[in-house]
mmCIF file of C-alpha atoms in Angstrom:
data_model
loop_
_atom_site.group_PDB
_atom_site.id
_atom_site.type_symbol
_atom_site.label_atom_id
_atom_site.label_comp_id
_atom_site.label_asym_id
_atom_site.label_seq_id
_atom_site.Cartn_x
_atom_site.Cartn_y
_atom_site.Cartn_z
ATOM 1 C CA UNK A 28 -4.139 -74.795 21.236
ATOM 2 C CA UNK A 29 -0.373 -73.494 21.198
ATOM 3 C CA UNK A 30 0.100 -71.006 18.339
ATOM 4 C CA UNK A 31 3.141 -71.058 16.251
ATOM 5 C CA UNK A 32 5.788 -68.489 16.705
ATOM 6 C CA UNK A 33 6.463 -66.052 13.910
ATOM 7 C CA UNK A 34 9.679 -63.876 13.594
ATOM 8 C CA UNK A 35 10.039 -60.982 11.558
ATOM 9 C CA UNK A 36 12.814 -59.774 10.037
ATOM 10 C CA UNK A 37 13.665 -56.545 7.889
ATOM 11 C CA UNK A 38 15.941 -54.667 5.285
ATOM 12 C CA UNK A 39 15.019 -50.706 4.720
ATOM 13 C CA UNK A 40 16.494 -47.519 3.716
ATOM 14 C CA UNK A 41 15.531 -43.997 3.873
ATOM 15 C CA UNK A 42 14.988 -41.775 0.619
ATOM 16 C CA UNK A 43 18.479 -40.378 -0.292
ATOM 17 C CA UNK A 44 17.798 -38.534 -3.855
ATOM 18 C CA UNK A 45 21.038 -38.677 -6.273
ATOM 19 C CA UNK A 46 23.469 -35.516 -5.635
ATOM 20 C CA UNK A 47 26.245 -34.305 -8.193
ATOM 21 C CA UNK A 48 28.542 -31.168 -7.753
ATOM 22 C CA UNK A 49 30.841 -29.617 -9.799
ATOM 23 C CA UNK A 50 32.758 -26.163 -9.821
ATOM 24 C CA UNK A 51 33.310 -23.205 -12.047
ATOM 25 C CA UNK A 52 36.505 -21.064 -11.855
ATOM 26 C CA UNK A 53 39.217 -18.809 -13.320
ATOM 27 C CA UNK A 54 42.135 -16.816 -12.433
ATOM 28 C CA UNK A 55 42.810 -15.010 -9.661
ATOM 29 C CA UNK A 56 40.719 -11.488 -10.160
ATOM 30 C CA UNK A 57 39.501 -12.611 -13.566
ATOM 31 C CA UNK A 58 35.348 -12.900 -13.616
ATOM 32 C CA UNK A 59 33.667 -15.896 -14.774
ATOM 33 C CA UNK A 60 30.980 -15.052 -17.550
ATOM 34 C CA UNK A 61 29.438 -16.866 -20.389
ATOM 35 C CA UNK A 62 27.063 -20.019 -20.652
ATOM 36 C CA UNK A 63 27.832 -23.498 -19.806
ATOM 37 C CA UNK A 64 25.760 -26.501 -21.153
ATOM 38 C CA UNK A 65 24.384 -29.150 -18.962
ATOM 39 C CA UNK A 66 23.414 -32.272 -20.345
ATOM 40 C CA UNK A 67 22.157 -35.849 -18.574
ATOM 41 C CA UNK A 68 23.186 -38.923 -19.729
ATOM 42 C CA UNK A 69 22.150 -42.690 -18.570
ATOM 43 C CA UNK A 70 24.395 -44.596 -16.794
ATOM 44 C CA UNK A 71 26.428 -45.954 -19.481
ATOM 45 C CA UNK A 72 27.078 -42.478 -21.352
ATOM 46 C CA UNK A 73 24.229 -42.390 -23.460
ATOM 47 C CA UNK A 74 23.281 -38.695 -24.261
ATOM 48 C CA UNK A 75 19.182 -38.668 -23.306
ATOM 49 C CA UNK A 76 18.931 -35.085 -22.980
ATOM 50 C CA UNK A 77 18.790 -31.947 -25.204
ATOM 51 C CA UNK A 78 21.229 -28.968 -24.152
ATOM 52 C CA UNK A 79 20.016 -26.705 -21.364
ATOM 53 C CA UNK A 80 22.157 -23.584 -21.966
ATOM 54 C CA UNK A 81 23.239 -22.493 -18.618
ATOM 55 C CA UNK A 82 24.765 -18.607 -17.620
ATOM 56 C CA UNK A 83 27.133 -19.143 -15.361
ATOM 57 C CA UNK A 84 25.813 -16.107 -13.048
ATOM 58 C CA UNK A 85 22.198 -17.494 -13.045
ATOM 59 C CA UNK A 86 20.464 -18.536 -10.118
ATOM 60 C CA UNK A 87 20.627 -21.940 -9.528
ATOM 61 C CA UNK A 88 16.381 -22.008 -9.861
ATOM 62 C CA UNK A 89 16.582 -21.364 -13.063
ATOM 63 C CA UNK A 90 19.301 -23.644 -13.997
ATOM 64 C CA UNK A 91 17.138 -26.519 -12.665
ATOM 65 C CA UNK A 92 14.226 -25.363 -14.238
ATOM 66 C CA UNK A 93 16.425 -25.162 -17.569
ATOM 67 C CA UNK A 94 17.797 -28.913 -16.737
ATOM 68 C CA UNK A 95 13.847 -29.863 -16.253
ATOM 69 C CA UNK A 96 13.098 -28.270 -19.715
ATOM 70 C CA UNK A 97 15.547 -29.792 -21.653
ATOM 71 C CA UNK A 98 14.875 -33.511 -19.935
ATOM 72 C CA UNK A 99 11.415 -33.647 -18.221
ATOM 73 C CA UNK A 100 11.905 -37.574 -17.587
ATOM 74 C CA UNK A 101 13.905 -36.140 -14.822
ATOM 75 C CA UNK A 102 11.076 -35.157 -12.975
ATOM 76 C CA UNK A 103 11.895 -32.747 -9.935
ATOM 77 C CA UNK A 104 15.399 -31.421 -9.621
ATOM 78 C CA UNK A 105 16.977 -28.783 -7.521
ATOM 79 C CA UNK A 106 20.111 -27.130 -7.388
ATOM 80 C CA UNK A 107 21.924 -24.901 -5.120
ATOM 81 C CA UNK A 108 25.016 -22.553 -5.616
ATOM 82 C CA UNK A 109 27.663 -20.979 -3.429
ATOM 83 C CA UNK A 110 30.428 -19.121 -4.055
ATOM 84 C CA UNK A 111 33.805 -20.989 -4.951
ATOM 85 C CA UNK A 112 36.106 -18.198 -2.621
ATOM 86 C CA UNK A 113 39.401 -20.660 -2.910
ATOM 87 C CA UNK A 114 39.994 -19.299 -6.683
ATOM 88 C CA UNK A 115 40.139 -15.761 -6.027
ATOM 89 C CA UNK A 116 38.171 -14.970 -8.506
ATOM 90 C CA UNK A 117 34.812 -13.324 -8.991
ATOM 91 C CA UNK A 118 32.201 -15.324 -10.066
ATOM 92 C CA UNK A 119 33.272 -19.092 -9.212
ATOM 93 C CA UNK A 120 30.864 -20.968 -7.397
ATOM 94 C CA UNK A 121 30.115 -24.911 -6.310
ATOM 95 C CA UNK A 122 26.886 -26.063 -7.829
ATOM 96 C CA UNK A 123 24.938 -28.828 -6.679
ATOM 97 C CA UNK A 124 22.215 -30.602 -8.565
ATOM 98 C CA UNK A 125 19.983 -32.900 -6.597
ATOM 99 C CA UNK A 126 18.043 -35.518 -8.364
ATOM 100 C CA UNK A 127 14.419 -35.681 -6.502
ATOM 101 C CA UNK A 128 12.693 -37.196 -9.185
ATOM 102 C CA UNK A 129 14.919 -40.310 -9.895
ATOM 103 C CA UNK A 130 14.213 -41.191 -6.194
ATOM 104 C CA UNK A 131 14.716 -45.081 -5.725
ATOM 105 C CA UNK A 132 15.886 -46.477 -8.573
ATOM 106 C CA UNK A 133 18.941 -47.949 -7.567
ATOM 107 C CA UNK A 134 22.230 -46.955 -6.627
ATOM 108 C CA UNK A 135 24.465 -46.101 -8.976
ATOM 109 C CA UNK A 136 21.522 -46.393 -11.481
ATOM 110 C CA UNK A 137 21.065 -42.235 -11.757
ATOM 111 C CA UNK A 138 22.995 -41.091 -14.851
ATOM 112 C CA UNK A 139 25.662 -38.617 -14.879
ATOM 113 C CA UNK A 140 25.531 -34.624 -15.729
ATOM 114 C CA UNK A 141 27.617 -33.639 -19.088
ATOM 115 C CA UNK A 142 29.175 -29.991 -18.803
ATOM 116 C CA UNK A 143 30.672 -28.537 -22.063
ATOM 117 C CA UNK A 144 32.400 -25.630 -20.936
ATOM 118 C CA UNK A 145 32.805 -24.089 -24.748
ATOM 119 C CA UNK A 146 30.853 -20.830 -23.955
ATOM 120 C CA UNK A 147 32.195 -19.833 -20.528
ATOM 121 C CA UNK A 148 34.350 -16.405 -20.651
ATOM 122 C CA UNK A 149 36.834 -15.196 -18.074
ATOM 123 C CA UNK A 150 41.071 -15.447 -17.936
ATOM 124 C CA UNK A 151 41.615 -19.437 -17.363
ATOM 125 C CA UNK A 152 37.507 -20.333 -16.749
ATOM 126 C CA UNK A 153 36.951 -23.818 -16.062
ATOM 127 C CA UNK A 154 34.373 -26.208 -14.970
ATOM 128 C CA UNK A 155 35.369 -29.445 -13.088
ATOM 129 C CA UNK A 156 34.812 -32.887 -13.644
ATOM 130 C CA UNK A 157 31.339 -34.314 -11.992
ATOM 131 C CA UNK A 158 31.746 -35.505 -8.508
ATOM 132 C CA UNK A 159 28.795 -37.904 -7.319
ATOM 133 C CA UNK A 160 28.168 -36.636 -3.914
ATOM 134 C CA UNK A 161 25.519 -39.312 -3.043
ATOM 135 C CA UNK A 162 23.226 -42.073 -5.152
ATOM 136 C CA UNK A 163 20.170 -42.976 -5.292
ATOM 137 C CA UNK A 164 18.755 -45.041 -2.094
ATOM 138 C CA UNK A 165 17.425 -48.277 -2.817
ATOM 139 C CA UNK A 166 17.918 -51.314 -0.686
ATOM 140 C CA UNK A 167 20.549 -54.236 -1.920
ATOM 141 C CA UNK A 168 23.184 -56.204 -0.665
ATOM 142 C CA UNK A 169 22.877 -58.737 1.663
ATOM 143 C CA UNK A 170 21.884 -60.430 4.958
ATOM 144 C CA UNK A 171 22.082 -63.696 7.134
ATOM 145 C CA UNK A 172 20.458 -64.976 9.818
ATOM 146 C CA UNK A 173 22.237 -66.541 12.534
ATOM 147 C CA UNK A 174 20.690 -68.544 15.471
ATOM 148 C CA UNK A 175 22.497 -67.342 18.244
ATOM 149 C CA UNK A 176 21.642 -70.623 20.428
ATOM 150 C CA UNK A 177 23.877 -72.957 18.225
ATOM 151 C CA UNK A 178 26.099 -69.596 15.989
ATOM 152 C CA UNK A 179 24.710 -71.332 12.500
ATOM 153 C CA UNK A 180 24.196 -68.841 10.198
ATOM 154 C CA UNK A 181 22.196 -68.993 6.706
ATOM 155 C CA UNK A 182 24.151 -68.522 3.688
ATOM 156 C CA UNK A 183 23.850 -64.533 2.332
ATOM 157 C CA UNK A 184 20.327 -63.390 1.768
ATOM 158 C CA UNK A 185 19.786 -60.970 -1.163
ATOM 159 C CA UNK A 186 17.946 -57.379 0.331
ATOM 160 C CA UNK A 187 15.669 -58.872 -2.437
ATOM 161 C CA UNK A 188 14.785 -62.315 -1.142
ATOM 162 C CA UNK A 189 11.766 -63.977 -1.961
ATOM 163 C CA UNK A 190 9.456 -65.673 0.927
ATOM 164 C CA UNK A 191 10.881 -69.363 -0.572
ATOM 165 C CA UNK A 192 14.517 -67.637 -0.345
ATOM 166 C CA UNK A 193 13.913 -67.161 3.301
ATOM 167 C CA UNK A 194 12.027 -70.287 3.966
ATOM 168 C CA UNK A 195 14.772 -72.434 2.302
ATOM 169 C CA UNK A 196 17.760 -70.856 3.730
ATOM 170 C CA UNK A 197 16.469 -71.530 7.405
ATOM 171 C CA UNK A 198 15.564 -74.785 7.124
ATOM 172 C CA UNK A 199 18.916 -75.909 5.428
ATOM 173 C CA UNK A 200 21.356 -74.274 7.510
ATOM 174 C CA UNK A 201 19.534 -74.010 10.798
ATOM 175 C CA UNK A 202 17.364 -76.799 10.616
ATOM 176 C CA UNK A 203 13.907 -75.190 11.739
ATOM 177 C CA UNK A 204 10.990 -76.444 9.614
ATOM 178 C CA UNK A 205 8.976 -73.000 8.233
ATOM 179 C CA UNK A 206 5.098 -73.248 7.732
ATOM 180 C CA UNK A 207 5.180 -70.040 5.302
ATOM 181 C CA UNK A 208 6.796 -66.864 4.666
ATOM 182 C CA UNK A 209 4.662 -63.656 4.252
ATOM 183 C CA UNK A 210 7.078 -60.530 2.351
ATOM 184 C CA UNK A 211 5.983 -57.160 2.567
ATOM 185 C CA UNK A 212 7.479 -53.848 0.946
ATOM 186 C CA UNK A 213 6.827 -50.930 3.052
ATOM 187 C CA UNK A 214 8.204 -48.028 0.912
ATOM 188 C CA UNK A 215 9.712 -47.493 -2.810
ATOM 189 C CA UNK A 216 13.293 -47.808 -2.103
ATOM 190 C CA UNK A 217 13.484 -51.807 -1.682
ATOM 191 C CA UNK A 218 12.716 -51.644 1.825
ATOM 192 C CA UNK A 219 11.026 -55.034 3.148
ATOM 193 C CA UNK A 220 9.752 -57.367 5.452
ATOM 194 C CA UNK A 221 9.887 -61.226 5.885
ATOM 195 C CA UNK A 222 8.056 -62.235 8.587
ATOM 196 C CA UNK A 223 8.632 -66.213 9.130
ATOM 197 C CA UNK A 224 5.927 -68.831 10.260
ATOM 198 C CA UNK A 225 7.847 -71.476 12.414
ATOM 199 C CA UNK A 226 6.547 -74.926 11.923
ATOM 200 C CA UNK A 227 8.348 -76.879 15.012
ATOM 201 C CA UNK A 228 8.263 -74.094 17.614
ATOM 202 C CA UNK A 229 4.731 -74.337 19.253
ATOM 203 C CA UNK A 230 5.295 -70.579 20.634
ATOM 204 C CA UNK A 231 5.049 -70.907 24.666
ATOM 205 C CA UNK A 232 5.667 -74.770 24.798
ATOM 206 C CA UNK A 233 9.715 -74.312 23.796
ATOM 207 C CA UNK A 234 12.349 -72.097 24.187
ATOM 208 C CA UNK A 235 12.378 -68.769 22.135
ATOM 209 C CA UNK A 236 15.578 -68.802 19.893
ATOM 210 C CA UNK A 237 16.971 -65.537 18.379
ATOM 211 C CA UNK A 238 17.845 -64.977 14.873
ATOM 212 C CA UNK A 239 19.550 -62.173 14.217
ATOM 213 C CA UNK A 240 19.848 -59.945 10.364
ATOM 214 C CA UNK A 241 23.312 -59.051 9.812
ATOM 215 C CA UNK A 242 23.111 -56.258 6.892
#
């Protein structure tokens, strides 16, 4: 008895944790001293965070571990420092604050640090705005399917599409009849997998046809 054919087709992403940077300076030959307060806030400027009180010449360990404290919602963060040599002065430096523990929640769903500057010393110290290096990865968008034996394509598929989505979309713009849909998610960043029970296509007894995912 001819089995049907089945297709399988698939949306994924890698983890990408949320990255922000941001720089301290002053004048030429001045030295950058003092504290600096870090705060995080949700994406629409809410405040969720108590102060961590950062010295600008700590390591950049501690100023995680300080962020951690003073938010532990955030789960894991790291951060990183290197010296900020274009200002000519002594003590600037780039910092970079990775997000580990907001991993897959959408991008452009991580919140955004807060700096208050008031306590940092040094001729003409400053702290730069927040610079979002990279977001969150988390699958969205979308895709089509096009049967490259006649060029129809679906209409666009959300990276989110149900099994009935999928079914639907196939049969009304390509004109296969589906038996079923099966949708799997294979990690936590909206990565899935549709793979597609073909009614009218008795595997070996027709012609294969190719549908292609254009993400």
């Amino acid at each position: 008895e001819p089995r049907p054919e089945v297709q399988a087709y698939g949306v994924g992403v890698l983890a990408q944790p949320a990255v922000q940077n941001f720089t301290i300076q002053a004048s030429a030959g001045a030295e950058v001293g003092g504290t600096f307060i870090m705060q995080y806030s949700d994406k629409d400027g809410n405040l969720l965070a108590a102060p961590a009180n950062i010295p600008a010449t700590t390591n950049p360990d501690t100023a995680a571990a300080l962020l951690m404290d003073a938010y532990p919602d955030l789960g894991l963060v790291t951060a990183s420092k290197t010296p900020y040599d274009w200002c000519a002065c002594i003590g600037g430096a780039v910092w970079s604050i990775t997000f580990d523990g907001l991993l897959g929640i959408g991008s452009g769903e991580t919140g955004t640090l807060v700096l208050t500057p008031d306590g940092l010393t040094g001729t003409g110290v400053s702290i730069s705005p927040i610079t979002r290096i990279h977001e969150s990865s988390y699958a969205n968008g979308t895709w089509v399917l096009e049967d490259e034996s006649t060029g129809n394509r679906t209409e666009p598929l959300d990276a989110q599409a149900t099994g009935d989505d999928v079914k639907y979309a196939i049969q009304d713009a390509l004109g296969y009849k589906i038996s079923n849909v099966d949708v799997s998610e294979y990690n936590d960043y909206g990565s899935r997998r549709w793979a597609v029970t073909f009614a009218d296509i008795p595997g070996e007894s027709s012609p294969k046809k190719a549908l292609t995912n254009d993400t």
